[in-house]
PDB file of C-alpha atoms and ligand atoms in Angstrom:
ATOM      1  CA  MET A   1     -23.098   5.981 -19.341  1.00  0.00           C
ATOM      2  CA  ASP A   2     -20.268   7.538 -17.357  1.00  0.00           C
ATOM      3  CA  LYS A   3     -19.507   7.661 -13.645  1.00  0.00           C
ATOM      4  CA  ASN A   4     -21.663  10.820 -13.179  1.00  0.00           C
ATOM      5  CA  ASP A   5     -24.681   8.737 -14.124  1.00  0.00           C
ATOM      6  CA  LEU A   6     -24.078   6.307 -11.263  1.00  0.00           C
ATOM      7  CA  LYS A   7     -25.499   8.619  -8.661  1.00  0.00           C
ATOM      8  CA  LYS A   8     -29.062   8.416  -9.980  1.00  0.00           C
ATOM      9  CA  ILE A   9     -28.932   4.587 -10.236  1.00  0.00           C
ATOM     10  CA  ILE A  10     -28.178   4.139  -6.490  1.00  0.00           C
ATOM     11  CA  ARG A  11     -31.533   3.909  -4.678  1.00  0.00           C
ATOM     12  CA  ASP A  12     -32.241   5.754  -1.409  1.00  0.00           C
ATOM     13  CA  ILE A  13     -34.132   3.760   1.198  1.00  0.00           C
ATOM     14  CA  PRO A  14     -35.343   6.033   4.015  1.00  0.00           C
ATOM     15  CA  ASP A  15     -35.408   4.707   7.601  1.00  0.00           C
ATOM     16  CA  PHE A  16     -33.367   1.493   6.861  1.00  0.00           C
ATOM     17  CA  PRO A  17     -32.124  -0.276   8.938  1.00  0.00           C
ATOM     18  CA  LYS A  18     -33.505   2.163  11.482  1.00  0.00           C
ATOM     19  CA  LYS A  19     -35.287   5.511  11.624  1.00  0.00           C
ATOM     20  CA  GLY A  20     -33.331   8.550  10.469  1.00  0.00           C
ATOM     21  CA  ILE A  21     -30.837   6.600   8.245  1.00  0.00           C
ATOM     22  CA  ILE A  22     -31.033   7.006   4.498  1.00  0.00           C
ATOM     23  CA  PHE A  23     -29.640   3.746   3.277  1.00  0.00           C
ATOM     24  CA  LYS A  24     -27.810   3.813  -0.110  1.00  0.00           C
ATOM     25  CA  ASP A  25     -28.942   0.708  -1.871  1.00  0.00           C
ATOM     26  CA  ILE A  26     -26.350  -0.382  -4.404  1.00  0.00           C
ATOM     27  CA  THR A  27     -28.301  -3.432  -5.672  1.00  0.00           C
ATOM     28  CA  THR A  28     -29.905  -1.191  -8.283  1.00  0.00           C
ATOM     29  CA  LEU A  29     -26.409  -0.408  -9.588  1.00  0.00           C
ATOM     30  CA  LEU A  30     -25.200  -3.987  -9.400  1.00  0.00           C
ATOM     31  CA  LYS A  31     -27.993  -5.384 -11.503  1.00  0.00           C
ATOM     32  CA  ASP A  32     -27.408  -2.859 -14.290  1.00  0.00           C
ATOM     33  CA  LYS A  33     -24.667  -4.228 -16.625  1.00  0.00           C
ATOM     34  CA  ASP A  34     -23.468  -0.793 -17.768  1.00  0.00           C
ATOM     35  CA  ALA A  35     -23.460   0.776 -14.303  1.00  0.00           C
ATOM     36  CA  LEU A  36     -21.561  -2.167 -12.875  1.00  0.00           C
ATOM     37  CA  ARG A  37     -18.936  -1.940 -15.524  1.00  0.00           C
ATOM     38  CA  VAL A  38     -18.602   1.857 -15.188  1.00  0.00           C
ATOM     39  CA  ALA A  39     -18.301   1.586 -11.437  1.00  0.00           C
ATOM     40  CA  ILE A  40     -15.522  -1.072 -11.481  1.00  0.00           C
ATOM     41  CA  ASP A  41     -13.670   0.707 -14.284  1.00  0.00           C
ATOM     42  CA  ALA A  42     -13.801   3.994 -12.453  1.00  0.00           C
ATOM     43  CA  LEU A  43     -12.338   2.396  -9.311  1.00  0.00           C
ATOM     44  CA  ALA A  44      -9.613   0.602 -11.309  1.00  0.00           C
ATOM     45  CA  GLU A  45      -8.623   3.707 -13.291  1.00  0.00           C
ATOM     46  CA  LYS A  46      -7.288   5.383 -10.112  1.00  0.00           C
ATOM     47  CA  TYR A  47      -4.905   2.536  -9.248  1.00  0.00           C
ATOM     48  CA  LYS A  48      -3.818   0.919 -12.531  1.00  0.00           C
ATOM     49  CA  GLY A  49      -0.120   0.730 -12.854  1.00  0.00           C
ATOM     50  CA  GLN A  50       0.441   1.112  -9.134  1.00  0.00           C
ATOM     51  CA  GLU A  51       2.365  -1.528  -7.224  1.00  0.00           C
ATOM     52  CA  ILE A  52      -0.379  -3.433  -5.342  1.00  0.00           C
ATOM     53  CA  ASP A  53      -0.159  -7.013  -4.173  1.00  0.00           C
ATOM     54  CA  ALA A  54      -3.726  -7.483  -2.971  1.00  0.00           C
ATOM     55  CA  VAL A  55      -7.055  -5.823  -2.643  1.00  0.00           C
ATOM     56  CA  ILE A  56      -8.622  -6.109   0.843  1.00  0.00           C
ATOM     57  CA  GLY A  57     -12.377  -6.326   0.777  1.00  0.00           C
ATOM     58  CA  ILE A  58     -14.651  -5.824   3.888  1.00  0.00           C
ATOM     59  CA  GLU A  59     -17.586  -8.132   4.389  1.00  0.00           C
ATOM     60  CA  ALA A  60     -19.955  -8.126   2.605  1.00  0.00           C
ATOM     61  CA  ARG A  61     -20.412  -5.435   0.081  1.00  0.00           C
ATOM     62  CA  GLY A  62     -16.704  -4.776  -0.041  1.00  0.00           C
ATOM     63  CA  PHE A  63     -16.301  -8.294  -1.422  1.00  0.00           C
ATOM     64  CA  ILE A  64     -18.363  -7.425  -4.487  1.00  0.00           C
ATOM     65  CA  PHE A  65     -16.342  -4.449  -5.534  1.00  0.00           C
ATOM     66  CA  GLY A  66     -13.052  -5.690  -4.085  1.00  0.00           C
ATOM     67  CA  THR A  67     -12.916  -8.953  -5.996  1.00  0.00           C
ATOM     68  CA  ALA A  68     -13.838  -7.342  -9.325  1.00  0.00           C
ATOM     69  CA  LEU A  69     -11.231  -4.670  -8.682  1.00  0.00           C
ATOM     70  CA  ALA A  70      -8.562  -7.218  -7.836  1.00  0.00           C
ATOM     71  CA  TYR A  71      -9.350  -9.083 -11.088  1.00  0.00           C
ATOM     72  CA  LYS A  72      -9.128  -5.912 -13.085  1.00  0.00           C
ATOM     73  CA  LEU A  73      -5.878  -4.770 -11.440  1.00  0.00           C
ATOM     74  CA  GLY A  74      -4.298  -8.238 -11.634  1.00  0.00           C
ATOM     75  CA  THR A  75      -3.829  -8.510  -7.845  1.00  0.00           C
ATOM     76  CA  GLY A  76      -4.872 -11.028  -5.187  1.00  0.00           C
ATOM     77  CA  PHE A  77      -7.911 -10.668  -2.961  1.00  0.00           C
ATOM     78  CA  ILE A  78      -7.994 -10.863   0.891  1.00  0.00           C
ATOM     79  CA  PRO A  79     -11.250 -10.949   2.773  1.00  0.00           C
ATOM     80  CA  VAL A  80     -11.752  -9.166   6.127  1.00  0.00           C
ATOM     81  CA  ARG A  81     -14.748 -10.848   7.773  1.00  0.00           C
ATOM     82  CA  LYS A  82     -17.026 -10.551  10.737  1.00  0.00           C
ATOM     83  CA  LYS A  83     -16.017 -12.495  13.744  1.00  0.00           C
ATOM     84  CA  GLY A  84     -16.108 -16.299  13.631  1.00  0.00           C
ATOM     85  CA  LYS A  85     -16.354 -16.707   9.892  1.00  0.00           C
ATOM     86  CA  LEU A  86     -12.679 -17.260   8.769  1.00  0.00           C
ATOM     87  CA  PRO A  87     -11.593 -20.867   9.192  1.00  0.00           C
ATOM     88  CA  TYR A  88      -7.886 -20.469   9.920  1.00  0.00           C
ATOM     89  CA  LYS A  89      -6.088 -18.527  12.765  1.00  0.00           C
ATOM     90  CA  THR A  90      -6.954 -14.836  12.775  1.00  0.00           C
ATOM     91  CA  LYS A  91      -5.888 -11.400  13.934  1.00  0.00           C
ATOM     92  CA  LYS A  92      -8.852  -9.401  15.337  1.00  0.00           C
ATOM     93  CA  VAL A  93      -9.844  -5.794  15.753  1.00  0.00           C
ATOM     94  CA  THR A  94     -12.733  -4.545  17.842  1.00  0.00           C
ATOM     95  CA  TYR A  95     -14.170  -1.111  17.197  1.00  0.00           C
ATOM     96  CA  ASP A  96     -16.989   1.072  18.553  1.00  0.00           C
ATOM     97  CA  LEU A  97     -20.415   1.353  16.878  1.00  0.00           C
ATOM     98  CA  GLU A  98     -23.101   3.805  17.800  1.00  0.00           C
ATOM     99  CA  TYR A  99     -24.327   1.250  20.316  1.00  0.00           C
ATOM    100  CA  GLY A 100     -21.773  -1.401  21.466  1.00  0.00           C
ATOM    101  CA  THR A 101     -18.814  -2.814  19.510  1.00  0.00           C
ATOM    102  CA  ASP A 102     -18.027  -5.013  16.522  1.00  0.00           C
ATOM    103  CA  THR A 103     -15.146  -7.296  15.695  1.00  0.00           C
ATOM    104  CA  LEU A 104     -13.473  -7.910  12.335  1.00  0.00           C
ATOM    105  CA  GLU A 105     -10.896 -10.569  11.432  1.00  0.00           C
ATOM    106  CA  ILE A 106      -8.204 -11.310   8.922  1.00  0.00           C
ATOM    107  CA  HIS A 107      -6.224 -14.562   8.515  1.00  0.00           C
ATOM    108  CA  GLU A 108      -2.992 -14.146  10.390  1.00  0.00           C
ATOM    109  CA  ASP A 109      -0.940 -15.260   7.432  1.00  0.00           C
ATOM    110  CA  ALA A 110      -2.854 -13.103   4.861  1.00  0.00           C
ATOM    111  CA  LEU A 111      -0.255 -10.370   4.825  1.00  0.00           C
ATOM    112  CA  SER A 112       3.490  -9.975   5.264  1.00  0.00           C
ATOM    113  CA  LYS A 113       5.679  -6.974   6.079  1.00  0.00           C
ATOM    114  CA  ASP A 114       6.300  -6.144   2.434  1.00  0.00           C
ATOM    115  CA  SER A 115       2.648  -6.479   1.341  1.00  0.00           C
ATOM    116  CA  LYS A 116       1.213  -3.440  -0.410  1.00  0.00           C
ATOM    117  CA  VAL A 117      -2.592  -3.365  -0.281  1.00  0.00           C
ATOM    118  CA  LEU A 118      -5.610  -1.427  -1.346  1.00  0.00           C
ATOM    119  CA  ILE A 119      -8.581  -1.531   1.066  1.00  0.00           C
ATOM    120  CA  VAL A 120     -12.063  -1.456  -0.554  1.00  0.00           C
ATOM    121  CA  ASP A 121     -15.548  -1.065   0.782  1.00  0.00           C
ATOM    122  CA  ASP A 122     -18.835   0.017  -0.892  1.00  0.00           C
ATOM    123  CA  LEU A 123     -19.421   3.106   1.161  1.00  0.00           C
ATOM    124  CA  LEU A 124     -17.560   5.487   3.599  1.00  0.00           C
ATOM    125  CA  ALA A 125     -19.879   6.825   6.325  1.00  0.00           C
ATOM    126  CA  THR A 126     -18.182   7.736   9.682  1.00  0.00           C
ATOM    127  CA  GLY A 127     -14.937   5.886   8.750  1.00  0.00           C
ATOM    128  CA  GLY A 128     -15.041   3.610  11.855  1.00  0.00           C
ATOM    129  CA  THR A 129     -15.055   0.435   9.848  1.00  0.00           C
ATOM    130  CA  VAL A 130     -12.204   1.256   7.554  1.00  0.00           C
ATOM    131  CA  SER A 131     -10.029   2.769  10.262  1.00  0.00           C
ATOM    132  CA  ALA A 132     -10.428  -0.517  12.182  1.00  0.00           C
ATOM    133  CA  VAL A 133      -9.381  -2.502   9.113  1.00  0.00           C
ATOM    134  CA  ALA A 134      -6.369  -0.127   8.618  1.00  0.00           C
ATOM    135  CA  LYS A 135      -5.280  -0.865  12.157  1.00  0.00           C
ATOM    136  CA  LEU A 136      -5.561  -4.646  11.406  1.00  0.00           C
ATOM    137  CA  VAL A 137      -3.409  -4.216   8.235  1.00  0.00           C
ATOM    138  CA  LYS A 138      -0.761  -1.970   9.815  1.00  0.00           C
ATOM    139  CA  GLY A 139      -0.622  -4.442  12.802  1.00  0.00           C
ATOM    140  CA  GLN A 140       0.794  -6.972  10.336  1.00  0.00           C
ATOM    141  CA  GLY A 141       3.354  -4.535   9.081  1.00  0.00           C
ATOM    142  CA  ALA A 142       1.767  -4.204   5.561  1.00  0.00           C
ATOM    143  CA  SER A 143       1.572  -0.862   3.809  1.00  0.00           C
ATOM    144  CA  ILE A 144      -1.707   0.749   2.604  1.00  0.00           C
ATOM    145  CA  VAL A 145      -1.494   2.119  -0.915  1.00  0.00           C
ATOM    146  CA  GLY A 146      -5.092   3.483  -0.792  1.00  0.00           C
ATOM    147  CA  VAL A 147      -8.592   3.208   0.593  1.00  0.00           C
ATOM    148  CA  ALA A 148     -11.275   3.130  -2.036  1.00  0.00           C
ATOM    149  CA  PHE A 149     -15.104   3.420  -1.918  1.00  0.00           C
ATOM    150  CA  LEU A 150     -17.841   3.596  -4.511  1.00  0.00           C
ATOM    151  CA  VAL A 151     -19.801   6.009  -2.370  1.00  0.00           C
ATOM    152  CA  GLU A 152     -18.769   8.588   0.284  1.00  0.00           C
ATOM    153  CA  LEU A 153     -21.205  10.283   2.564  1.00  0.00           C
ATOM    154  CA  GLY A 154     -19.222  13.589   2.780  1.00  0.00           C
ATOM    155  CA  PHE A 155     -21.399  15.177   5.439  1.00  0.00           C
ATOM    156  CA  LEU A 156     -20.307  12.551   7.992  1.00  0.00           C
ATOM    157  CA  ASN A 157     -16.584  13.601   7.634  1.00  0.00           C
ATOM    158  CA  GLY A 158     -15.324  10.043   7.516  1.00  0.00           C
ATOM    159  CA  ARG A 159     -12.156  11.269   5.768  1.00  0.00           C
ATOM    160  CA  GLU A 160     -11.058  13.113   8.921  1.00  0.00           C
ATOM    161  CA  LYS A 161     -11.147   9.934  10.942  1.00  0.00           C
ATOM    162  CA  LEU A 162      -8.873   8.254   8.318  1.00  0.00           C
ATOM    163  CA  GLY A 163      -6.118  10.855   8.869  1.00  0.00           C
ATOM    164  CA  LYS A 164      -3.311  10.485   6.403  1.00  0.00           C
ATOM    165  CA  LEU A 165      -4.715   7.432   4.510  1.00  0.00           C
ATOM    166  CA  PRO A 166      -5.123   8.276   0.822  1.00  0.00           C
ATOM    167  CA  VAL A 167      -8.938   8.071   0.383  1.00  0.00           C
ATOM    168  CA  HIS A 168     -10.584   7.892  -3.054  1.00  0.00           C
ATOM    169  CA  SER A 169     -14.324   7.656  -3.837  1.00  0.00           C
ATOM    170  CA  ILE A 170     -16.301   7.712  -7.060  1.00  0.00           C
ATOM    171  CA  ILE A 171     -19.570   9.291  -5.886  1.00  0.00           C
ATOM    172  CA  THR A 172     -20.039  11.833  -3.036  1.00  0.00           C
ATOM    173  CA  TYR A 173     -23.275  12.793  -1.356  1.00  0.00           C
TER     174      TYR A 173
HETATM  175  P1  AMP B 201     -18.720   3.548   8.727  1.00  0.00           P
HETATM  176  O1  AMP B 201     -17.902   2.594   9.581  1.00  0.00           O
HETATM  177  O2  AMP B 201     -19.570   4.432   9.571  1.00  0.00           O
HETATM  178  O3  AMP B 201     -17.850   4.278   7.732  1.00  0.00           O
HETATM  179  O4  AMP B 201     -19.785   2.678   7.931  1.00  0.00           O
HETATM  180  C1  AMP B 201     -19.431   2.034   6.865  1.00  0.00           C
HETATM  181  C2  AMP B 201     -20.092   0.686   6.605  1.00  0.00           C
HETATM  182  O5  AMP B 201     -21.479   0.716   6.934  1.00  0.00           O
HETATM  183  C3  AMP B 201     -19.957   0.255   5.245  1.00  0.00           C
HETATM  184  O6  AMP B 201     -19.638  -1.140   5.174  1.00  0.00           O
HETATM  185  C4  AMP B 201     -21.314   0.569   4.639  1.00  0.00           C
HETATM  186  O7  AMP B 201     -21.772  -0.463   3.747  1.00  0.00           O
HETATM  187  C5  AMP B 201     -22.290   0.586   5.815  1.00  0.00           C
HETATM  188  N1  AMP B 201     -23.147   1.875   5.766  1.00  0.00           N
HETATM  189  C6  AMP B 201     -23.096   2.885   6.641  1.00  0.00           C
HETATM  190  N2  AMP B 201     -23.955   3.861   6.371  1.00  0.00           N
HETATM  191  C7  AMP B 201     -24.662   3.457   5.304  1.00  0.00           C
HETATM  192  C8  AMP B 201     -25.672   4.015   4.469  1.00  0.00           C
HETATM  193  N3  AMP B 201     -26.287   5.170   4.692  1.00  0.00           N
HETATM  194  N4  AMP B 201     -26.091   3.272   3.357  1.00  0.00           N
HETATM  195  C9  AMP B 201     -25.520   2.124   3.054  1.00  0.00           C
HETATM  196  N5  AMP B 201     -24.581   1.528   3.804  1.00  0.00           N
HETATM  197  C10 AMP B 201     -24.069   2.187   4.894  1.00  0.00           C
END
């Protein structure tokens, strides 16, 4: 198996969580031992040898790929979580969703000015989530080495929203 085979292992769920959305279900990839290894190895390949202190994973599916990637790259792992979940003092960012807003948090001492980080999530759609996380990271003075996704929904032009951030994805639809 190679990374070109991953596309057919991800399952499409039409009209989830609401009508008109085709949800990319990665659980079919996660349960397949070869697909999981190929996916993590493909992500790691891009960043190996680069100077990275920590991988930042976005709750919840970003934790799955982010932690495996951190292990593989020999870096630390930092969680960005939904509001109210982190136990220590946090920095927050609120961003717009289609209807309403959402808030993400990071521990206020998770990063320092000389931290170099890689931000990871399972999927890039409109780019709203990751640009909010990038704001949180830059707000603490840290630098972003890259933004990595397993899946990119290219037709939603999320990359444009991310401006100059170096975006990398393994599979594009
Ligand atoms: P966005 O902020 O629009 O880039 O959305 C990204 C977040 O929403 C990621 O954490 C994804 O896991 C999730 N997401 C958005 N659209 C989909 C989709 N079609 N299938 C699966 N997850 C999605």
